[in-house]
Amino acid sequence: MLLQKSERATKYFFVFPAFIFVSLMVVLPVLFTISLSFTKWSMAGTPKIVLLDNYATMFKDSRFLHAFSRTLLFSAVALLFEVVLGTSIALILNRDFIGKPLVKTLFLLPMVATPVSIGLVWMLMYEPTFGVANTLLGYLGMQNLPVWLGSPDTALLSIAIIDIWQWTPMISLIVMAGLAALPLEPIESAKIDGATPWQILLKVTIPMLGPTIVVASLLRLIDVLKTFDIIYATTQGGPTFSTETLNVLAFINAFQYFDLGYASAMLVVFFLLVLILSLLVGKLRDRVRIDF
C-alpha cells in the first residue's frame, strides 16, 4: 500500500514542473488578457473597469467586422489551396523517381526561412516595375499588370499566395507520413479486382488518408488564423485596411492607439473563434471513416 502511494506521488512529482510552466506561460497570460478586456486602459494610470463596453463597441465597429470577415476569407482561401496542393504533391512525391531525396529537400525549404525574411523577399518579387512576378506576366503578354501589394483589390490575395507557398510543404510532409503508414492489403486487393490506378486513388487511398488530411488541416487552420508576421512585414494591414486581419487590428489598437482593453477584447473574441473552428474540425475528424 505504501509502495503504491509512493509511486503515485512520484508520478505527480515529475508532472508538477510542466504544470507550473504551462500555468505561467499560457494560463496566466490568457486570464490576464480576459480580465483586461473588461477595462479601459491606455498604459497611463490604472485600468478602469468598463465591464462589457469594449465588446459592445467592438460589434458596432465596422473596421472590426471587416477584419473578422477578412480573417475568415484569408484563412479559407489559404487553407483550401494548401490542403489540395499539399495532398497532391505528397501523392506525387510518394512515387519513386530519380532525384527524389533532393526534390523533397528543396520542396521543404520554404518552411525553414523566417516569415519576415520571406515577406521582404516577396515584396521585391511583387514590385510593380522590376519585380519577378510582373516581369513573367509581361513575357506572357499580359498588358494590365497587377500592383499586387499596392492595390486593395489584390493585396490580400498576394499575401495568401505567400502563405500558400510557404506552408503547403507542411501539409505534404504530414500526408507523406500518413501515406507511409497506410496498409498495403486494401490497395493490393483493389489491384487484384481490376481497379485502375485512378480508382484506387479515389476509392482506396484518399479515404484511408482522410483522418491524416483532417489532422493536417486542423494544425494548419489554427496557424493560418493567427497569421501576423507575413502581413505586418509586407503591408502592415494596408492599403486602406484591405489586409487588416484580427491579429493585425488588435496589434494596432494595442501598440499604436494604446487601447489595451479594446485590443484584449478583440483577442478574446479571436481566441473563441480559433477554439470553435478547431472543435468543428475535430468533430469532422471523428466522423471520418474508412468505407470500402
PDB file of C-alpha atoms in Angstrom:
ATOM      1  CA  MET A   1       0.000   0.000   0.000  1.00  0.00           C
ATOM      2  CA  LEU A   2       2.814   2.377   0.936  1.00  0.00           C
ATOM      3  CA  LEU A   3       4.656   1.479  -2.277  1.00  0.00           C
ATOM      4  CA  GLN A   4       1.574   2.312  -4.401  1.00  0.00           C
ATOM      5  CA  LYS A   5       1.212   5.706  -2.723  1.00  0.00           C
ATOM      6  CA  SER A   6       4.905   6.368  -3.278  1.00  0.00           C
ATOM      7  CA  GLU A   7       4.632   5.538  -6.992  1.00  0.00           C
ATOM      8  CA  ARG A   8       1.567   7.791  -7.318  1.00  0.00           C
ATOM      9  CA  ALA A   9       3.389  10.658  -5.590  1.00  0.00           C
ATOM     10  CA  THR A  10       6.424  10.176  -7.846  1.00  0.00           C
ATOM     11  CA  LYS A  11       4.201  10.458 -10.933  1.00  0.00           C
ATOM     12  CA  TYR A  12       2.795  13.798  -9.782  1.00  0.00           C
ATOM     13  CA  PHE A  13       6.272  14.975  -8.797  1.00  0.00           C
ATOM     14  CA  PHE A  14       7.536  14.659 -12.391  1.00  0.00           C
ATOM     15  CA  VAL A  15       4.396  16.279 -13.853  1.00  0.00           C
ATOM     16  CA  PHE A  16       4.447  19.234 -11.455  1.00  0.00           C
ATOM     17  CA  PRO A  17       7.251  21.253 -13.188  1.00  0.00           C
ATOM     18  CA  ALA A  18       5.427  21.016 -16.522  1.00  0.00           C
ATOM     19  CA  PHE A  19       2.185  22.101 -14.838  1.00  0.00           C
ATOM     20  CA  ILE A  20       3.890  25.152 -13.328  1.00  0.00           C
ATOM     21  CA  PHE A  21       5.490  26.063 -16.669  1.00  0.00           C
ATOM     22  CA  VAL A  22       2.204  25.809 -18.592  1.00  0.00           C
ATOM     23  CA  SER A  23       0.403  27.816 -15.918  1.00  0.00           C
ATOM     24  CA  LEU A  24       2.952  30.621 -16.007  1.00  0.00           C
ATOM     25  CA  MET A  25       3.416  30.754 -19.797  1.00  0.00           C
ATOM     26  CA  VAL A  26      -0.121  30.009 -21.044  1.00  0.00           C
ATOM     27  CA  VAL A  27      -2.888  30.096 -18.456  1.00  0.00           C
ATOM     28  CA  LEU A  28      -1.888  33.281 -16.621  1.00  0.00           C
ATOM     29  CA  PRO A  29      -1.470  35.404 -19.789  1.00  0.00           C
ATOM     30  CA  VAL A  30      -4.848  34.203 -21.067  1.00  0.00           C
ATOM     31  CA  LEU A  31      -6.545  35.040 -17.761  1.00  0.00           C
ATOM     32  CA  PHE A  32      -4.817  38.444 -17.703  1.00  0.00           C
ATOM     33  CA  THR A  33      -5.993  39.182 -21.260  1.00  0.00           C
ATOM     34  CA  ILE A  34      -9.578  38.222 -20.381  1.00  0.00           C
ATOM     35  CA  SER A  35      -9.552  40.411 -17.277  1.00  0.00           C
ATOM     36  CA  LEU A  36      -8.017  43.297 -19.243  1.00  0.00           C
ATOM     37  CA  SER A  37     -10.788  43.064 -21.844  1.00  0.00           C
ATOM     38  CA  PHE A  38     -13.273  44.348 -19.244  1.00  0.00           C
ATOM     39  CA  THR A  39     -11.242  47.512 -18.667  1.00  0.00           C
ATOM     40  CA  LYS A  40     -10.287  50.772 -20.333  1.00  0.00           C
ATOM     41  CA  TRP A  41      -6.527  51.231 -20.144  1.00  0.00           C
ATOM     42  CA  SER A  42      -4.043  53.164 -22.252  1.00  0.00           C
ATOM     43  CA  MET A  43      -0.887  52.339 -20.244  1.00  0.00           C
ATOM     44  CA  ALA A  44      -1.400  55.565 -18.307  1.00  0.00           C
ATOM     45  CA  GLY A  45      -2.693  55.341 -14.752  1.00  0.00           C
ATOM     46  CA  THR A  46      -4.680  52.343 -13.585  1.00  0.00           C
ATOM     47  CA  PRO A  47      -7.159  50.327 -15.678  1.00  0.00           C
ATOM     48  CA  LYS A  48     -10.778  51.485 -15.403  1.00  0.00           C
ATOM     49  CA  ILE A  49     -13.396  48.742 -15.283  1.00  0.00           C
ATOM     50  CA  VAL A  50     -15.967  49.139 -18.063  1.00  0.00           C
ATOM     51  CA  LEU A  51     -17.429  45.609 -17.986  1.00  0.00           C
ATOM     52  CA  LEU A  52     -18.814  44.727 -21.461  1.00  0.00           C
ATOM     53  CA  ASP A  53     -18.385  48.162 -23.061  1.00  0.00           C
ATOM     54  CA  ASN A  54     -15.420  47.022 -25.141  1.00  0.00           C
ATOM     55  CA  TYR A  55     -17.401  44.099 -26.559  1.00  0.00           C
ATOM     56  CA  ALA A  56     -20.429  46.297 -27.280  1.00  0.00           C
ATOM     57  CA  THR A  57     -18.219  48.808 -29.086  1.00  0.00           C
ATOM     58  CA  MET A  58     -16.440  46.056 -30.989  1.00  0.00           C
ATOM     59  CA  PHE A  59     -19.531  44.561 -32.588  1.00  0.00           C
ATOM     60  CA  LYS A  60     -20.628  48.033 -33.738  1.00  0.00           C
ATOM     61  CA  ASP A  61     -17.194  48.799 -35.176  1.00  0.00           C
ATOM     62  CA  SER A  62     -17.227  48.304 -38.958  1.00  0.00           C
ATOM     63  CA  ARG A  63     -13.433  48.092 -39.013  1.00  0.00           C
ATOM     64  CA  PHE A  64     -13.547  45.134 -36.615  1.00  0.00           C
ATOM     65  CA  LEU A  65     -16.345  43.403 -38.552  1.00  0.00           C
ATOM     66  CA  HIS A  66     -14.414  43.783 -41.807  1.00  0.00           C
ATOM     67  CA  ALA A  67     -11.264  42.439 -40.141  1.00  0.00           C
ATOM     68  CA  PHE A  68     -13.247  39.483 -38.791  1.00  0.00           C
ATOM     69  CA  SER A  69     -14.654  38.555 -42.206  1.00  0.00           C
ATOM     70  CA  ARG A  70     -11.256  39.192 -43.825  1.00  0.00           C
ATOM     71  CA  THR A  71      -9.618  36.777 -41.384  1.00  0.00           C
ATOM     72  CA  LEU A  72     -12.115  34.061 -42.298  1.00  0.00           C
ATOM     73  CA  LEU A  73     -11.717  34.717 -46.040  1.00  0.00           C
ATOM     74  CA  PHE A  74      -7.925  34.707 -45.929  1.00  0.00           C
ATOM     75  CA  SER A  75      -7.847  31.536 -43.805  1.00  0.00           C
ATOM     76  CA  ALA A  76     -10.356  29.702 -46.016  1.00  0.00           C
ATOM     77  CA  VAL A  77      -8.560  30.516 -49.285  1.00  0.00           C
ATOM     78  CA  ALA A  78      -5.086  29.723 -47.952  1.00  0.00           C
ATOM     79  CA  LEU A  79      -6.157  26.526 -46.209  1.00  0.00           C
ATOM     80  CA  LEU A  80      -8.112  25.208 -49.207  1.00  0.00           C
ATOM     81  CA  PHE A  81      -5.211  25.617 -51.620  1.00  0.00           C
ATOM     82  CA  GLU A  82      -2.650  24.334 -49.120  1.00  0.00           C
ATOM     83  CA  VAL A  83      -4.611  21.150 -48.428  1.00  0.00           C
ATOM     84  CA  VAL A  84      -5.356  20.421 -52.100  1.00  0.00           C
ATOM     85  CA  LEU A  85      -1.854  21.242 -53.345  1.00  0.00           C
ATOM     86  CA  GLY A  86      -0.143  19.662 -50.339  1.00  0.00           C
ATOM     87  CA  THR A  87      -2.034  16.389 -50.719  1.00  0.00           C
ATOM     88  CA  SER A  88      -1.447  16.298 -54.487  1.00  0.00           C
ATOM     89  CA  ILE A  89       2.275  16.953 -54.124  1.00  0.00           C
ATOM     90  CA  ALA A  90       2.533  14.314 -51.376  1.00  0.00           C
ATOM     91  CA  LEU A  91       0.968  11.745 -53.702  1.00  0.00           C
ATOM     92  CA  ILE A  92       3.466  12.690 -56.430  1.00  0.00           C
ATOM     93  CA  LEU A  93       6.482  12.599 -54.096  1.00  0.00           C
ATOM     94  CA  ASN A  94       5.349   9.232 -52.786  1.00  0.00           C
ATOM     95  CA  ARG A  95       6.312   7.683 -56.141  1.00  0.00           C
ATOM     96  CA  ASP A  96       9.838   6.574 -56.973  1.00  0.00           C
ATOM     97  CA  PHE A  97      11.792   8.756 -59.397  1.00  0.00           C
ATOM     98  CA  ILE A  98      15.370   9.900 -59.967  1.00  0.00           C
ATOM     99  CA  GLY A  99      16.475  12.657 -57.598  1.00  0.00           C
ATOM    100  CA  LYS A 100      13.565  12.167 -55.206  1.00  0.00           C
ATOM    101  CA  PRO A 101      15.566  12.944 -51.996  1.00  0.00           C
ATOM    102  CA  LEU A 102      16.878  16.201 -53.491  1.00  0.00           C
ATOM    103  CA  VAL A 103      13.426  17.265 -54.692  1.00  0.00           C
ATOM    104  CA  LYS A 104      11.900  16.581 -51.265  1.00  0.00           C
ATOM    105  CA  THR A 105      14.641  18.578 -49.558  1.00  0.00           C
ATOM    106  CA  LEU A 106      14.240  21.570 -51.867  1.00  0.00           C
ATOM    107  CA  PHE A 107      10.467  21.415 -51.569  1.00  0.00           C
ATOM    108  CA  LEU A 108      10.630  21.701 -47.775  1.00  0.00           C
ATOM    109  CA  LEU A 109      12.979  24.716 -47.790  1.00  0.00           C
ATOM    110  CA  PRO A 110      10.213  27.404 -47.557  1.00  0.00           C
ATOM    111  CA  MET A 111       9.322  26.126 -44.082  1.00  0.00           C
ATOM    112  CA  VAL A 112      12.871  26.772 -42.859  1.00  0.00           C
ATOM    113  CA  ALA A 113      13.042  30.504 -43.605  1.00  0.00           C
ATOM    114  CA  THR A 114      11.620  33.040 -41.171  1.00  0.00           C
ATOM    115  CA  PRO A 115       8.281  34.636 -42.189  1.00  0.00           C
ATOM    116  CA  VAL A 116       9.623  38.200 -42.029  1.00  0.00           C
ATOM    117  CA  SER A 117      12.503  37.449 -44.392  1.00  0.00           C
ATOM    118  CA  ILE A 118      10.097  35.649 -46.722  1.00  0.00           C
ATOM    119  CA  GLY A 119       7.806  38.681 -46.649  1.00  0.00           C
ATOM    120  CA  LEU A 120      10.653  41.019 -47.602  1.00  0.00           C
ATOM    121  CA  VAL A 121      11.754  38.776 -50.480  1.00  0.00           C
ATOM    122  CA  TRP A 122       8.222  38.547 -51.831  1.00  0.00           C
ATOM    123  CA  MET A 123       7.864  42.340 -51.587  1.00  0.00           C
ATOM    124  CA  LEU A 124      10.739  42.581 -54.073  1.00  0.00           C
ATOM    125  CA  MET A 125       9.137  39.917 -56.267  1.00  0.00           C
ATOM    126  CA  TYR A 126       5.821  41.800 -56.216  1.00  0.00           C
ATOM    127  CA  GLU A 127       7.432  45.168 -57.018  1.00  0.00           C
ATOM    128  CA  PRO A 128       5.300  46.541 -59.910  1.00  0.00           C
ATOM    129  CA  THR A 129       8.179  47.944 -62.006  1.00  0.00           C
ATOM    130  CA  PHE A 130      11.040  45.431 -61.852  1.00  0.00           C
ATOM    131  CA  GLY A 131       9.620  42.578 -59.764  1.00  0.00           C
ATOM    132  CA  VAL A 132       9.841  38.987 -60.973  1.00  0.00           C
ATOM    133  CA  ALA A 133       6.059  38.479 -60.867  1.00  0.00           C
ATOM    134  CA  ASN A 134       5.190  41.280 -63.283  1.00  0.00           C
ATOM    135  CA  THR A 135       8.213  40.526 -65.455  1.00  0.00           C
ATOM    136  CA  LEU A 136       6.960  36.967 -66.011  1.00  0.00           C
ATOM    137  CA  LEU A 137       3.404  38.166 -66.648  1.00  0.00           C
ATOM    138  CA  GLY A 138       4.793  40.677 -69.148  1.00  0.00           C
ATOM    139  CA  TYR A 139       6.608  37.904 -71.005  1.00  0.00           C
ATOM    140  CA  LEU A 140       3.289  36.027 -71.172  1.00  0.00           C
ATOM    141  CA  GLY A 141       1.721  39.005 -72.922  1.00  0.00           C
ATOM    142  CA  MET A 142      -0.380  40.460 -70.104  1.00  0.00           C
ATOM    143  CA  GLN A 143      -0.944  44.190 -70.553  1.00  0.00           C
ATOM    144  CA  ASN A 144      -2.639  45.416 -67.360  1.00  0.00           C
ATOM    145  CA  LEU A 145      -0.137  44.183 -64.789  1.00  0.00           C
ATOM    146  CA  PRO A 146      -1.354  43.999 -61.166  1.00  0.00           C
ATOM    147  CA  VAL A 147       0.031  46.239 -58.441  1.00  0.00           C
ATOM    148  CA  TRP A 148      -0.054  43.239 -56.060  1.00  0.00           C
ATOM    149  CA  LEU A 149       0.555  44.565 -52.524  1.00  0.00           C
ATOM    150  CA  GLY A 150      -0.199  48.154 -53.540  1.00  0.00           C
ATOM    151  CA  SER A 151      -3.840  47.640 -54.520  1.00  0.00           C
ATOM    152  CA  PRO A 152      -6.748  46.882 -52.150  1.00  0.00           C
ATOM    153  CA  ASP A 153      -8.141  44.507 -54.785  1.00  0.00           C
ATOM    154  CA  THR A 154      -5.088  42.235 -54.917  1.00  0.00           C
ATOM    155  CA  ALA A 155      -3.217  42.762 -51.627  1.00  0.00           C
ATOM    156  CA  LEU A 156      -4.982  40.054 -49.600  1.00  0.00           C
ATOM    157  CA  LEU A 157      -4.693  37.527 -52.424  1.00  0.00           C
ATOM    158  CA  SER A 158      -0.996  38.374 -52.786  1.00  0.00           C
ATOM    159  CA  ILE A 159      -0.375  37.580 -49.112  1.00  0.00           C
ATOM    160  CA  ALA A 160      -2.416  34.387 -49.414  1.00  0.00           C
ATOM    161  CA  ILE A 161      -0.104  33.294 -52.249  1.00  0.00           C
ATOM    162  CA  ILE A 162       2.917  33.833 -49.979  1.00  0.00           C
ATOM    163  CA  ASP A 163       1.286  31.798 -47.214  1.00  0.00           C
ATOM    164  CA  ILE A 164       0.374  29.001 -49.639  1.00  0.00           C
ATOM    165  CA  TRP A 165       3.940  28.908 -50.989  1.00  0.00           C
ATOM    166  CA  GLN A 166       5.449  28.716 -47.508  1.00  0.00           C
ATOM    167  CA  TRP A 167       3.127  26.245 -45.790  1.00  0.00           C
ATOM    168  CA  THR A 168       1.977  23.829 -48.490  1.00  0.00           C
ATOM    169  CA  PRO A 169       5.102  21.724 -47.736  1.00  0.00           C
ATOM    170  CA  MET A 170       3.856  21.257 -44.165  1.00  0.00           C
ATOM    171  CA  ILE A 171       0.653  19.628 -45.419  1.00  0.00           C
ATOM    172  CA  SER A 172       2.676  17.481 -47.817  1.00  0.00           C
ATOM    173  CA  LEU A 173       5.005  16.370 -45.031  1.00  0.00           C
ATOM    174  CA  ILE A 174       2.115  15.210 -42.831  1.00  0.00           C
ATOM    175  CA  VAL A 175       0.322  13.489 -45.717  1.00  0.00           C
ATOM    176  CA  MET A 176       3.539  11.725 -46.782  1.00  0.00           C
ATOM    177  CA  ALA A 177       3.856  10.379 -43.242  1.00  0.00           C
ATOM    178  CA  GLY A 178       0.265   9.152 -43.484  1.00  0.00           C
ATOM    179  CA  LEU A 179       0.976   7.505 -46.841  1.00  0.00           C
ATOM    180  CA  ALA A 180       3.969   5.660 -45.375  1.00  0.00           C
ATOM    181  CA  ALA A 181       1.747   4.242 -42.618  1.00  0.00           C
ATOM    182  CA  LEU A 182      -1.076   3.026 -44.885  1.00  0.00           C
ATOM    183  CA  PRO A 183      -1.682  -0.755 -45.010  1.00  0.00           C
ATOM    184  CA  LEU A 184      -0.931  -2.293 -48.406  1.00  0.00           C
ATOM    185  CA  GLU A 185      -3.612  -5.026 -48.271  1.00  0.00           C
ATOM    186  CA  PRO A 186      -6.586  -2.875 -49.424  1.00  0.00           C
ATOM    187  CA  ILE A 187      -4.542  -1.480 -52.323  1.00  0.00           C
ATOM    188  CA  GLU A 188      -3.360  -4.940 -53.389  1.00  0.00           C
ATOM    189  CA  SER A 189      -6.924  -6.265 -53.159  1.00  0.00           C
ATOM    190  CA  ALA A 190      -8.174  -3.445 -55.368  1.00  0.00           C
ATOM    191  CA  LYS A 191      -5.480  -4.228 -57.964  1.00  0.00           C
ATOM    192  CA  ILE A 192      -6.473  -7.900 -57.975  1.00  0.00           C
ATOM    193  CA  ASP A 193     -10.119  -6.888 -58.500  1.00  0.00           C
ATOM    194  CA  GLY A 194      -9.078  -4.965 -61.598  1.00  0.00           C
ATOM    195  CA  ALA A 195      -9.308  -1.395 -60.291  1.00  0.00           C
ATOM    196  CA  THR A 196      -7.475   1.256 -62.283  1.00  0.00           C
ATOM    197  CA  PRO A 197      -4.816   3.460 -60.585  1.00  0.00           C
ATOM    198  CA  TRP A 198      -7.272   6.381 -60.635  1.00  0.00           C
ATOM    199  CA  GLN A 199      -9.985   4.264 -58.976  1.00  0.00           C
ATOM    200  CA  ILE A 200      -7.508   3.039 -56.356  1.00  0.00           C
ATOM    201  CA  LEU A 201      -6.538   6.633 -55.611  1.00  0.00           C
ATOM    202  CA  LEU A 202     -10.120   7.924 -55.264  1.00  0.00           C
ATOM    203  CA  LYS A 203     -11.787   4.879 -53.679  1.00  0.00           C
ATOM    204  CA  VAL A 204      -8.980   3.441 -51.521  1.00  0.00           C
ATOM    205  CA  THR A 205      -6.008   5.740 -50.908  1.00  0.00           C
ATOM    206  CA  ILE A 206      -7.822   9.050 -50.335  1.00  0.00           C
ATOM    207  CA  PRO A 207     -10.440   7.548 -47.947  1.00  0.00           C
ATOM    208  CA  MET A 208      -7.692   5.892 -45.905  1.00  0.00           C
ATOM    209  CA  LEU A 209      -5.834   9.211 -45.811  1.00  0.00           C
ATOM    210  CA  GLY A 210      -8.957  11.038 -44.615  1.00  0.00           C
ATOM    211  CA  PRO A 211      -8.032  11.234 -40.901  1.00  0.00           C
ATOM    212  CA  THR A 212      -4.466  12.314 -41.740  1.00  0.00           C
ATOM    213  CA  ILE A 213      -5.686  15.072 -44.064  1.00  0.00           C
ATOM    214  CA  VAL A 214      -8.129  16.332 -41.442  1.00  0.00           C
ATOM    215  CA  VAL A 215      -5.384  16.428 -38.781  1.00  0.00           C
ATOM    216  CA  ALA A 216      -3.099  18.345 -41.160  1.00  0.00           C
ATOM    217  CA  SER A 217      -5.968  20.746 -41.916  1.00  0.00           C
ATOM    218  CA  LEU A 218      -6.626  21.288 -38.219  1.00  0.00           C
ATOM    219  CA  LEU A 219      -2.991  22.072 -37.450  1.00  0.00           C
ATOM    220  CA  ARG A 220      -2.767  24.456 -40.378  1.00  0.00           C
ATOM    221  CA  LEU A 221      -6.147  26.057 -39.637  1.00  0.00           C
ATOM    222  CA  ILE A 222      -5.022  27.082 -36.161  1.00  0.00           C
ATOM    223  CA  ASP A 223      -1.821  28.525 -37.597  1.00  0.00           C
ATOM    224  CA  VAL A 224      -3.303  30.321 -40.618  1.00  0.00           C
ATOM    225  CA  LEU A 225      -5.908  32.061 -38.454  1.00  0.00           C
ATOM    226  CA  LYS A 226      -3.053  33.513 -36.394  1.00  0.00           C
ATOM    227  CA  THR A 227      -1.089  34.811 -39.395  1.00  0.00           C
ATOM    228  CA  PHE A 228       0.518  38.093 -38.423  1.00  0.00           C
ATOM    229  CA  ASP A 229       4.213  38.343 -39.313  1.00  0.00           C
ATOM    230  CA  ILE A 230       3.826  37.972 -43.088  1.00  0.00           C
ATOM    231  CA  ILE A 231       1.026  40.555 -43.185  1.00  0.00           C
ATOM    232  CA  TYR A 232       2.784  43.062 -40.960  1.00  0.00           C
ATOM    233  CA  ALA A 233       6.107  42.658 -42.777  1.00  0.00           C
ATOM    234  CA  THR A 234       4.564  43.289 -46.195  1.00  0.00           C
ATOM    235  CA  THR A 235       1.585  45.666 -45.812  1.00  0.00           C
ATOM    236  CA  GLN A 236       1.047  46.379 -42.077  1.00  0.00           C
ATOM    237  CA  GLY A 237      -2.678  45.945 -42.752  1.00  0.00           C
ATOM    238  CA  GLY A 238      -2.850  48.267 -45.761  1.00  0.00           C
ATOM    239  CA  PRO A 239      -3.540  49.559 -48.256  1.00  0.00           C
ATOM    240  CA  THR A 240      -6.721  51.136 -46.826  1.00  0.00           C
ATOM    241  CA  PHE A 241      -7.136  48.305 -44.277  1.00  0.00           C
ATOM    242  CA  SER A 242      -7.528  45.731 -47.097  1.00  0.00           C
ATOM    243  CA  THR A 243      -5.193  43.198 -45.402  1.00  0.00           C
ATOM    244  CA  GLU A 244      -6.090  44.045 -41.815  1.00  0.00           C
ATOM    245  CA  THR A 245      -6.974  40.796 -40.025  1.00  0.00           C
ATOM    246  CA  LEU A 246      -7.985  40.402 -36.386  1.00  0.00           C
ATOM    247  CA  ASN A 247      -4.405  39.852 -35.278  1.00  0.00           C
ATOM    248  CA  VAL A 248      -3.154  42.956 -37.063  1.00  0.00           C
ATOM    249  CA  LEU A 249      -6.066  45.111 -35.871  1.00  0.00           C
ATOM    250  CA  ALA A 250      -5.562  44.013 -32.252  1.00  0.00           C
ATOM    251  CA  PHE A 251      -1.841  44.810 -32.517  1.00  0.00           C
ATOM    252  CA  ILE A 252      -2.565  48.261 -33.938  1.00  0.00           C
ATOM    253  CA  ASN A 253      -5.089  49.042 -31.196  1.00  0.00           C
ATOM    254  CA  ALA A 254      -2.684  47.883 -28.509  1.00  0.00           C
ATOM    255  CA  PHE A 255       0.639  49.363 -29.632  1.00  0.00           C
ATOM    256  CA  GLN A 256      -0.327  52.270 -31.884  1.00  0.00           C
ATOM    257  CA  TYR A 257      -3.572  53.506 -30.313  1.00  0.00           C
ATOM    258  CA  PHE A 258      -2.587  52.233 -26.820  1.00  0.00           C
ATOM    259  CA  ASP A 259      -6.124  50.975 -26.185  1.00  0.00           C
ATOM    260  CA  LEU A 260      -5.137  47.783 -24.410  1.00  0.00           C
ATOM    261  CA  GLY A 261      -8.604  46.966 -23.080  1.00  0.00           C
ATOM    262  CA  TYR A 262     -10.202  47.114 -26.529  1.00  0.00           C
ATOM    263  CA  ALA A 263      -7.336  45.134 -28.077  1.00  0.00           C
ATOM    264  CA  SER A 264      -7.680  42.484 -25.348  1.00  0.00           C
ATOM    265  CA  ALA A 265     -11.405  42.152 -26.092  1.00  0.00           C
ATOM    266  CA  MET A 266     -10.550  41.529 -29.748  1.00  0.00           C
ATOM    267  CA  LEU A 267      -8.058  38.852 -28.759  1.00  0.00           C
ATOM    268  CA  VAL A 268     -10.651  37.135 -26.561  1.00  0.00           C
ATOM    269  CA  VAL A 269     -13.080  37.005 -29.492  1.00  0.00           C
ATOM    270  CA  PHE A 270     -10.249  35.793 -31.714  1.00  0.00           C
ATOM    271  CA  PHE A 271      -9.384  33.067 -29.195  1.00  0.00           C
ATOM    272  CA  LEU A 272     -13.014  31.917 -29.172  1.00  0.00           C
ATOM    273  CA  LEU A 273     -13.058  31.879 -32.983  1.00  0.00           C
ATOM    274  CA  VAL A 274      -9.959  29.655 -33.121  1.00  0.00           C
ATOM    275  CA  LEU A 275     -11.391  27.399 -30.403  1.00  0.00           C
ATOM    276  CA  ILE A 276     -14.771  26.965 -32.119  1.00  0.00           C
ATOM    277  CA  LEU A 277     -13.280  26.262 -35.558  1.00  0.00           C
ATOM    278  CA  SER A 278     -10.780  23.808 -34.044  1.00  0.00           C
ATOM    279  CA  LEU A 279     -13.591  21.938 -32.278  1.00  0.00           C
ATOM    280  CA  LEU A 280     -15.597  21.781 -35.507  1.00  0.00           C
ATOM    281  CA  VAL A 281     -12.649  20.356 -37.440  1.00  0.00           C
ATOM    282  CA  GLY A 282     -12.004  17.937 -34.556  1.00  0.00           C
ATOM    283  CA  LYS A 283     -15.603  16.732 -34.801  1.00  0.00           C
ATOM    284  CA  LEU A 284     -15.113  16.258 -38.533  1.00  0.00           C
ATOM    285  CA  ARG A 285     -12.087  14.075 -37.861  1.00  0.00           C
ATOM    286  CA  ASP A 286     -14.137  11.878 -35.518  1.00  0.00           C
ATOM    287  CA  ARG A 287     -16.682  11.330 -38.279  1.00  0.00           C
ATOM    288  CA  VAL A 288     -14.163  10.411 -40.956  1.00  0.00           C
ATOM    289  CA  ARG A 289     -14.422   6.683 -41.532  1.00  0.00           C
ATOM    290  CA  ILE A 290     -12.800   4.363 -43.998  1.00  0.00           C
ATOM    291  CA  ASP A 291     -15.535   2.704 -46.052  1.00  0.00           C
ATOM    292  CA  PHE A 292     -14.717   0.210 -48.757  1.00  0.00           C
TER     293      PHE A 292
END
